[in-house]
mmCIF file of N, CA and C in Angstrom:
data_model
loop_
_atom_site.group_PDB
_atom_site.id
_atom_site.type_symbol
_atom_site.label_atom_id
_atom_site.label_comp_id
_atom_site.label_asym_id
_atom_site.label_seq_id
_atom_site.Cartn_x
_atom_site.Cartn_y
_atom_site.Cartn_z
ATOM 1 N N MET A 1 105.032 136.652 80.494
ATOM 2 C CA MET A 1 104.802 136.855 82.135
ATOM 3 C C MET A 1 103.329 136.140 82.487
ATOM 4 N N THR A 2 102.742 136.825 81.592
ATOM 5 C CA THR A 2 101.202 136.148 81.906
ATOM 6 C C THR A 2 100.887 134.499 81.706
ATOM 7 N N GLU A 3 101.701 134.085 80.759
ATOM 8 C CA GLU A 3 101.432 132.607 80.397
ATOM 9 C C GLU A 3 102.192 132.059 81.839
ATOM 10 N N THR A 4 103.182 132.549 82.252
ATOM 11 C CA THR A 4 103.534 131.541 83.162
ATOM 12 C C THR A 4 102.945 131.634 84.597
ATOM 13 N N TRP A 5 102.144 133.101 84.646
ATOM 14 C CA TRP A 5 101.283 132.714 85.940
ATOM 15 C C TRP A 5 99.860 132.034 85.581
ATOM 16 N N THR A 6 99.740 132.367 84.235
ATOM 17 C CA THR A 6 98.560 131.047 83.754
ATOM 18 C C THR A 6 98.105 130.025 84.456
ATOM 19 N N LEU A 7 99.767 129.130 83.652
ATOM 20 C CA LEU A 7 100.443 127.724 83.864
ATOM 21 C C LEU A 7 100.045 127.835 85.500
ATOM 22 N N ILE A 8 100.680 128.621 86.513
ATOM 23 C CA ILE A 8 101.393 128.220 87.970
ATOM 24 C C ILE A 8 99.732 128.150 88.088
ATOM 25 N N LEU A 9 99.011 128.974 87.946
ATOM 26 C CA LEU A 9 97.497 129.027 88.723
ATOM 27 C C LEU A 9 96.474 127.581 88.554
ATOM 28 N N SER A 10 97.162 127.433 86.860
ATOM 29 C CA SER A 10 95.753 126.177 86.451
ATOM 30 C C SER A 10 96.315 124.982 87.304
ATOM 31 N N LEU A 11 97.560 125.244 87.263
ATOM 32 C CA LEU A 11 98.283 123.194 87.726
ATOM 33 C C LEU A 11 97.936 123.534 89.407
ATOM 34 N N ALA A 12 97.949 124.953 89.878
ATOM 35 C CA ALA A 12 97.704 124.754 91.326
ATOM 36 C C ALA A 12 96.331 124.459 91.979
ATOM 37 N N ALA A 13 95.181 124.566 90.620
ATOM 38 C CA ALA A 13 93.868 124.273 90.665
ATOM 39 C C ALA A 13 93.497 123.292 90.362
ATOM 40 N N ALA A 14 94.614 122.879 89.593
ATOM 41 C CA ALA A 14 94.058 121.021 89.102
ATOM 42 C C ALA A 14 94.709 120.638 90.274
ATOM 43 N N THR A 15 95.791 120.710 90.826
ATOM 44 C CA THR A 15 96.458 119.960 92.288
ATOM 45 C C THR A 15 94.942 120.015 93.172
ATOM 46 N N PHE A 16 94.775 121.226 93.555
ATOM 47 C CA PHE A 16 93.704 121.240 94.911
ATOM 48 C C PHE A 16 92.763 120.347 94.339
ATOM 49 N N THR A 17 92.036 120.511 92.771
ATOM 50 C CA THR A 17 90.518 119.531 92.341
ATOM 51 C C THR A 17 91.370 118.042 92.573
ATOM 52 N N VAL A 18 92.251 117.523 92.547
ATOM 53 C CA VAL A 18 92.348 116.543 92.505
ATOM 54 C C VAL A 18 92.583 116.098 94.067
ATOM 55 N N ARG A 19 92.865 116.563 94.789
ATOM 56 C CA ARG A 19 93.074 116.230 96.556
ATOM 57 C C ARG A 19 92.141 116.719 97.324
ATOM 58 N N LEU A 20 90.711 117.338 96.556
ATOM 59 C CA LEU A 20 89.366 117.755 97.114
ATOM 60 C C LEU A 20 88.947 116.366 96.574
ATOM 61 N N SER A 21 89.083 115.804 95.569
ATOM 62 C CA SER A 21 88.271 114.845 94.832
ATOM 63 C C SER A 21 88.749 113.312 95.843
ATOM 64 N N GLY A 22 89.951 113.558 96.108
ATOM 65 C CA GLY A 22 90.510 112.250 96.396
ATOM 66 C C GLY A 22 89.668 112.326 98.134
ATOM 67 N N TYR A 23 89.536 113.802 98.518
ATOM 68 C CA TYR A 23 89.317 113.436 99.852
ATOM 69 C C TYR A 23 87.911 112.980 100.094
ATOM 70 N N LEU A 24 87.237 114.091 99.290
ATOM 71 C CA LEU A 24 85.507 113.549 98.808
ATOM 72 C C LEU A 24 84.827 112.015 98.902
ATOM 73 N N LEU A 25 85.799 111.443 97.544
ATOM 74 C CA LEU A 25 85.625 110.402 97.534
ATOM 75 C C LEU A 25 86.095 108.965 98.656
ATOM 76 N N GLY A 26 87.085 109.542 99.267
ATOM 77 C CA GLY A 26 87.508 108.601 100.543
ATOM 78 C C GLY A 26 86.325 108.581 101.942
ATOM 79 N N ARG A 27 86.099 110.116 101.790
ATOM 80 C CA ARG A 27 84.828 109.536 102.906
ATOM 81 C C ARG A 27 83.764 108.975 102.598
ATOM 82 N N ARG A 28 83.430 108.652 101.012
ATOM 83 C CA ARG A 28 82.610 107.815 100.685
ATOM 84 C C ARG A 28 82.691 106.374 100.679
ATOM 85 N N LEU A 29 83.916 105.989 101.109
ATOM 86 C CA LEU A 29 84.568 104.282 100.685
ATOM 87 C C LEU A 29 83.419 103.738 101.857
ATOM 88 N N PRO A 30 83.439 102.624 101.919
ATOM 89 C CA PRO A 30 82.872 102.124 103.409
ATOM 90 C C PRO A 30 83.904 101.153 104.032
ATOM 91 N N ASP A 31 83.244 101.207 105.411
ATOM 92 C CA ASP A 31 84.245 100.981 106.314
ATOM 93 C C ASP A 31 84.276 99.421 106.514
ATOM 94 N N HIS A 32 83.397 98.560 106.056
ATOM 95 C CA HIS A 32 83.116 97.545 106.677
ATOM 96 C C HIS A 32 82.136 96.692 104.757
ATOM 97 N N GLY A 33 82.482 95.192 104.838
ATOM 98 C CA GLY A 33 81.869 94.676 103.719
ATOM 99 C C GLY A 33 82.814 94.244 102.940
ATOM 100 N N PRO A 34 82.503 93.428 101.854
ATOM 101 C CA PRO A 34 83.108 92.882 100.624
ATOM 102 C C PRO A 34 84.183 94.152 99.928
ATOM 103 N N TRP A 35 83.240 95.341 99.520
ATOM 104 C CA TRP A 35 84.105 96.325 98.716
ATOM 105 C C TRP A 35 85.479 96.652 99.692
ATOM 106 N N ALA A 36 84.966 97.025 101.445
ATOM 107 C CA ALA A 36 86.288 97.487 102.065
ATOM 108 C C ALA A 36 86.971 96.228 101.975
ATOM 109 N N ARG A 37 86.922 95.386 102.164
ATOM 110 C CA ARG A 37 87.952 93.941 102.156
ATOM 111 C C ARG A 37 88.810 94.338 100.904
ATOM 112 N N GLY A 38 88.138 94.294 99.847
ATOM 113 C CA GLY A 38 88.820 94.539 98.826
ATOM 114 C C GLY A 38 89.491 95.612 98.523
ATOM 115 N N LEU A 39 89.214 96.559 99.026
ATOM 116 C CA LEU A 39 90.341 97.650 98.781
ATOM 117 C C LEU A 39 91.312 97.599 99.738
ATOM 118 N N GLN A 40 90.894 97.211 101.037
ATOM 119 C CA GLN A 40 92.592 96.788 101.794
ATOM 120 C C GLN A 40 93.124 96.087 101.129
ATOM 121 N N ALA A 41 92.808 94.969 100.507
ATOM 122 C CA ALA A 41 93.713 94.300 99.921
ATOM 123 C C ALA A 41 94.513 94.483 98.525
ATOM 124 N N LEU A 42 93.800 95.443 97.548
ATOM 125 C CA LEU A 42 94.042 96.157 96.417
ATOM 126 C C LEU A 42 95.725 96.715 96.629
ATOM 127 N N PRO A 43 96.687 97.178 97.638
ATOM 128 C CA PRO A 43 98.027 97.459 97.345
ATOM 129 C C PRO A 43 99.013 96.301 97.578
ATOM 130 N N GLY A 44 98.211 95.418 98.142
ATOM 131 C CA GLY A 44 99.132 94.493 98.237
ATOM 132 C C GLY A 44 99.272 93.478 97.020
ATOM 133 N N CYS A 45 97.780 93.361 96.323
ATOM 134 C CA CYS A 45 97.769 92.863 95.283
ATOM 135 C C CYS A 45 98.556 93.355 93.652
ATOM 136 N N LEU A 46 98.608 94.709 94.066
ATOM 137 C CA LEU A 46 99.278 95.546 93.094
ATOM 138 C C LEU A 46 100.996 95.348 93.065
ATOM 139 N N ILE A 47 101.222 95.610 94.333
ATOM 140 C CA ILE A 47 102.658 95.144 94.365
ATOM 141 C C ILE A 47 103.273 93.859 93.965
ATOM 142 N N LEU A 48 102.262 92.510 93.956
ATOM 143 C CA LEU A 48 102.589 91.484 93.728
ATOM 144 C C LEU A 48 102.276 91.405 92.252
ATOM 145 N N SER A 49 101.706 91.719 92.035
ATOM 146 C CA SER A 49 101.491 91.692 89.852
ATOM 147 C C SER A 49 103.003 92.683 89.442
ATOM 148 N N LEU A 50 102.935 93.599 89.944
ATOM 149 C CA LEU A 50 104.365 93.853 89.563
ATOM 150 C C LEU A 50 105.812 93.195 89.886
ATOM 151 N N VAL A 51 105.891 93.033 90.800
ATOM 152 C CA VAL A 51 106.780 92.051 91.314
ATOM 153 C C VAL A 51 107.168 90.686 89.932
ATOM 154 N N THR A 52 105.501 90.076 89.971
ATOM 155 C CA THR A 52 105.380 88.771 89.316
ATOM 156 C C THR A 52 105.211 89.434 87.748
ATOM 157 N N CYS A 53 105.224 90.538 87.185
ATOM 158 C CA CYS A 53 105.670 91.009 85.871
ATOM 159 C C CYS A 53 107.257 91.078 85.451
ATOM 160 N N LEU A 54 107.979 91.599 86.752
ATOM 161 C CA LEU A 54 109.257 91.731 86.946
ATOM 162 C C LEU A 54 110.060 90.335 86.881
ATOM 163 N N LEU A 55 109.749 89.491 87.482
ATOM 164 C CA LEU A 55 110.133 88.053 87.342
ATOM 165 C C LEU A 55 109.965 87.584 86.438
ATOM 166 N N MET A 56 108.602 87.815 85.593
ATOM 167 C CA MET A 56 108.816 86.909 84.534
ATOM 168 C C MET A 56 109.406 87.440 83.470
ATOM 169 N N GLN A 57 110.085 88.612 83.350
ATOM 170 C CA GLN A 57 111.046 89.231 82.388
ATOM 171 C C GLN A 57 112.734 89.402 82.783
ATOM 172 N N GLY A 58 112.460 88.772 83.980
ATOM 173 C CA GLY A 58 113.824 88.888 84.439
ATOM 174 C C GLY A 58 114.262 87.336 84.129
ATOM 175 N N GLY A 59 115.916 87.712 84.385
ATOM 176 C CA GLY A 59 116.516 85.884 84.256
ATOM 177 C C GLY A 59 116.789 85.424 85.509
ATOM 178 N N PRO A 60 118.281 84.724 85.644
ATOM 179 C CA PRO A 60 118.379 83.827 86.972
ATOM 180 C C PRO A 60 118.484 84.642 88.195
ATOM 181 N N LEU A 61 119.349 85.727 87.861
ATOM 182 C CA LEU A 61 119.238 86.689 89.033
ATOM 183 C C LEU A 61 118.868 87.098 89.819
ATOM 184 N N GLU A 62 117.325 87.595 88.709
ATOM 185 C CA GLU A 62 116.196 88.121 89.332
ATOM 186 C C GLU A 62 115.210 86.883 90.163
ATOM 187 N N TRP A 63 115.605 85.345 89.986
ATOM 188 C CA TRP A 63 114.480 84.674 90.623
ATOM 189 C C TRP A 63 114.828 84.384 91.761
ATOM 190 N N VAL A 64 116.462 84.519 91.546
ATOM 191 C CA VAL A 64 117.507 84.150 93.176
ATOM 192 C C VAL A 64 117.134 85.362 94.118
ATOM 193 N N SER A 65 117.387 86.361 93.826
ATOM 194 C CA SER A 65 116.886 87.567 94.986
ATOM 195 C C SER A 65 115.253 87.168 95.067
ATOM 196 N N GLY A 66 114.313 87.054 94.226
ATOM 197 C CA GLY A 66 113.368 86.538 94.235
ATOM 198 C C GLY A 66 112.564 85.356 95.421
ATOM 199 N N ALA A 67 113.487 84.564 95.493
ATOM 200 C CA ALA A 67 113.627 83.866 96.418
ATOM 201 C C ALA A 67 114.465 83.794 97.812
ATOM 202 N N VAL A 68 115.337 84.762 97.669
ATOM 203 C CA VAL A 68 115.719 85.377 98.811
ATOM 204 C C VAL A 68 114.946 86.175 99.628
ATOM 205 N N ALA A 69 114.523 86.919 98.659
ATOM 206 C CA ALA A 69 113.078 87.702 99.190
ATOM 207 C C ALA A 69 112.298 87.067 99.969
ATOM 208 N N PHE A 70 111.634 85.876 99.082
ATOM 209 C CA PHE A 70 110.627 85.180 99.497
ATOM 210 C C PHE A 70 110.678 84.421 100.944
ATOM 211 N N ALA A 71 111.716 83.895 101.099
ATOM 212 C CA ALA A 71 112.483 83.284 102.176
ATOM 213 C C ALA A 71 112.754 84.107 103.368
ATOM 214 N N VAL A 72 113.244 85.308 103.168
ATOM 215 C CA VAL A 72 113.270 86.514 104.164
ATOM 216 C C VAL A 72 111.312 87.087 104.678
ATOM 217 N N ALA A 73 110.531 86.974 103.767
ATOM 218 C CA ALA A 73 109.443 87.162 104.125
ATOM 219 C C ALA A 73 108.458 85.991 104.711
ATOM 220 N N LEU A 74 108.984 85.016 104.802
ATOM 221 C CA LEU A 74 108.634 83.750 105.320
ATOM 222 C C LEU A 74 108.999 83.391 106.611
ATOM 223 N N ALA A 75 110.438 84.153 106.561
ATOM 224 C CA ALA A 75 110.864 83.795 108.366
ATOM 225 C C ALA A 75 110.647 85.281 109.041
ATOM 226 N N THR A 76 110.513 86.176 108.550
ATOM 227 C CA THR A 76 110.326 87.739 109.282
ATOM 228 C C THR A 76 109.260 88.154 109.384
ATOM 229 N N ARG A 77 108.205 87.814 108.268
ATOM 230 C CA ARG A 77 106.798 88.928 108.078
ATOM 231 C C ARG A 77 106.936 90.018 108.602
ATOM 232 N N SER A 78 107.824 90.654 107.508
ATOM 233 C CA SER A 78 108.408 92.097 107.710
ATOM 234 C C SER A 78 108.433 92.524 106.508
ATOM 235 N N LEU A 79 107.528 93.378 106.032
ATOM 236 C CA LEU A 79 108.098 93.973 104.968
ATOM 237 C C LEU A 79 108.894 94.700 103.938
ATOM 238 N N PRO A 80 109.360 95.767 105.510
ATOM 239 C CA PRO A 80 110.697 96.392 105.268
ATOM 240 C C PRO A 80 111.959 95.257 105.325
ATOM 241 N N LEU A 81 112.049 94.528 105.883
ATOM 242 C CA LEU A 81 112.925 93.489 105.815
ATOM 243 C C LEU A 81 113.388 92.445 104.400
ATOM 244 N N THR A 82 111.960 92.413 103.962
ATOM 245 C CA THR A 82 112.187 91.682 102.767
ATOM 246 C C THR A 82 112.218 92.338 101.241
ATOM 247 N N MET A 83 112.138 93.554 101.442
ATOM 248 C CA MET A 83 112.273 94.298 100.631
ATOM 249 C C MET A 83 113.466 94.583 100.398
ATOM 250 N N ALA A 84 113.921 95.187 101.932
ATOM 251 C CA ALA A 84 115.953 95.210 101.911
ATOM 252 C C ALA A 84 116.320 94.127 101.280
ATOM 253 N N ALA A 85 116.055 92.569 101.901
ATOM 254 C CA ALA A 85 116.906 91.699 101.397
ATOM 255 C C ALA A 85 116.436 91.575 99.875
ATOM 256 N N GLY A 86 115.636 91.623 99.033
ATOM 257 C CA GLY A 86 115.565 91.676 97.991
ATOM 258 C C GLY A 86 116.425 92.592 96.955
ATOM 259 N N ILE A 87 116.743 93.582 97.883
ATOM 260 C CA ILE A 87 117.072 95.002 97.128
ATOM 261 C C ILE A 87 118.689 94.276 97.133
ATOM 262 N N ALA A 88 118.991 93.896 98.294
ATOM 263 C CA ALA A 88 120.786 93.927 98.638
ATOM 264 C C ALA A 88 120.794 92.529 97.711
ATOM 265 N N ALA A 89 119.787 91.651 97.498
ATOM 266 C CA ALA A 89 120.410 90.307 96.910
ATOM 267 C C ALA A 89 120.575 90.595 95.664
ATOM 268 N N ILE A 90 119.573 91.624 94.510
ATOM 269 C CA ILE A 90 119.701 91.438 93.592
ATOM 270 C C ILE A 90 120.974 92.893 93.305
ATOM 271 N N CYS A 91 121.342 93.461 93.884
ATOM 272 C CA CYS A 91 122.356 94.320 94.166
ATOM 273 C C CYS A 91 123.810 93.511 94.408
ATOM 274 N N LEU A 92 123.412 92.721 95.113
ATOM 275 C CA LEU A 92 125.199 91.783 95.301
ATOM 276 C C LEU A 92 125.503 91.077 94.037
ATOM 277 N N LEU A 93 124.325 90.285 93.777
ATOM 278 C CA LEU A 93 124.207 89.309 92.364
ATOM 279 C C LEU A 93 124.711 89.856 90.838
ATOM 280 N N ARG A 94 124.265 91.475 90.811
ATOM 281 C CA ARG A 94 124.300 92.209 89.660
ATOM 282 C C ARG A 94 125.570 92.446 89.495
ATOM 283 N N ALA A 95 126.133 92.542 91.066
ATOM 284 C CA ALA A 95 127.562 93.303 91.165
ATOM 285 C C ALA A 95 128.747 92.415 90.937
ATOM 286 N N TYR A 96 128.513 91.082 91.359
ATOM 287 C CA TYR A 96 129.576 90.135 91.127
ATOM 288 C C TYR A 96 128.959 88.558 89.929
ATOM 289 N N PHE A 97 127.710 88.854 89.494
ATOM 290 C CA PHE A 97 127.722 88.006 88.073
ATOM 291 C C PHE A 97 127.665 88.405 86.953
#
């Protein structure tokens, strides 16, 4: 029983430390300048790199669904609609081909 409580308390302390360090680091990030622009662009760059890797590993079905998502992105400029269109396209293509 003691090992269980030690594990629970250790994980709670680690979780608190990670959250606190994120808060303290976030307060020190710049609000303007080149570093701020780079950090603002980071989430989009990460998504783009993940999608690119998946497309390079995928076949024609993935390329078609990527093209559908790209067309929806250009037409609507809406991230949720783009994601929904890409997911729907790959699901339908995989179900029927």
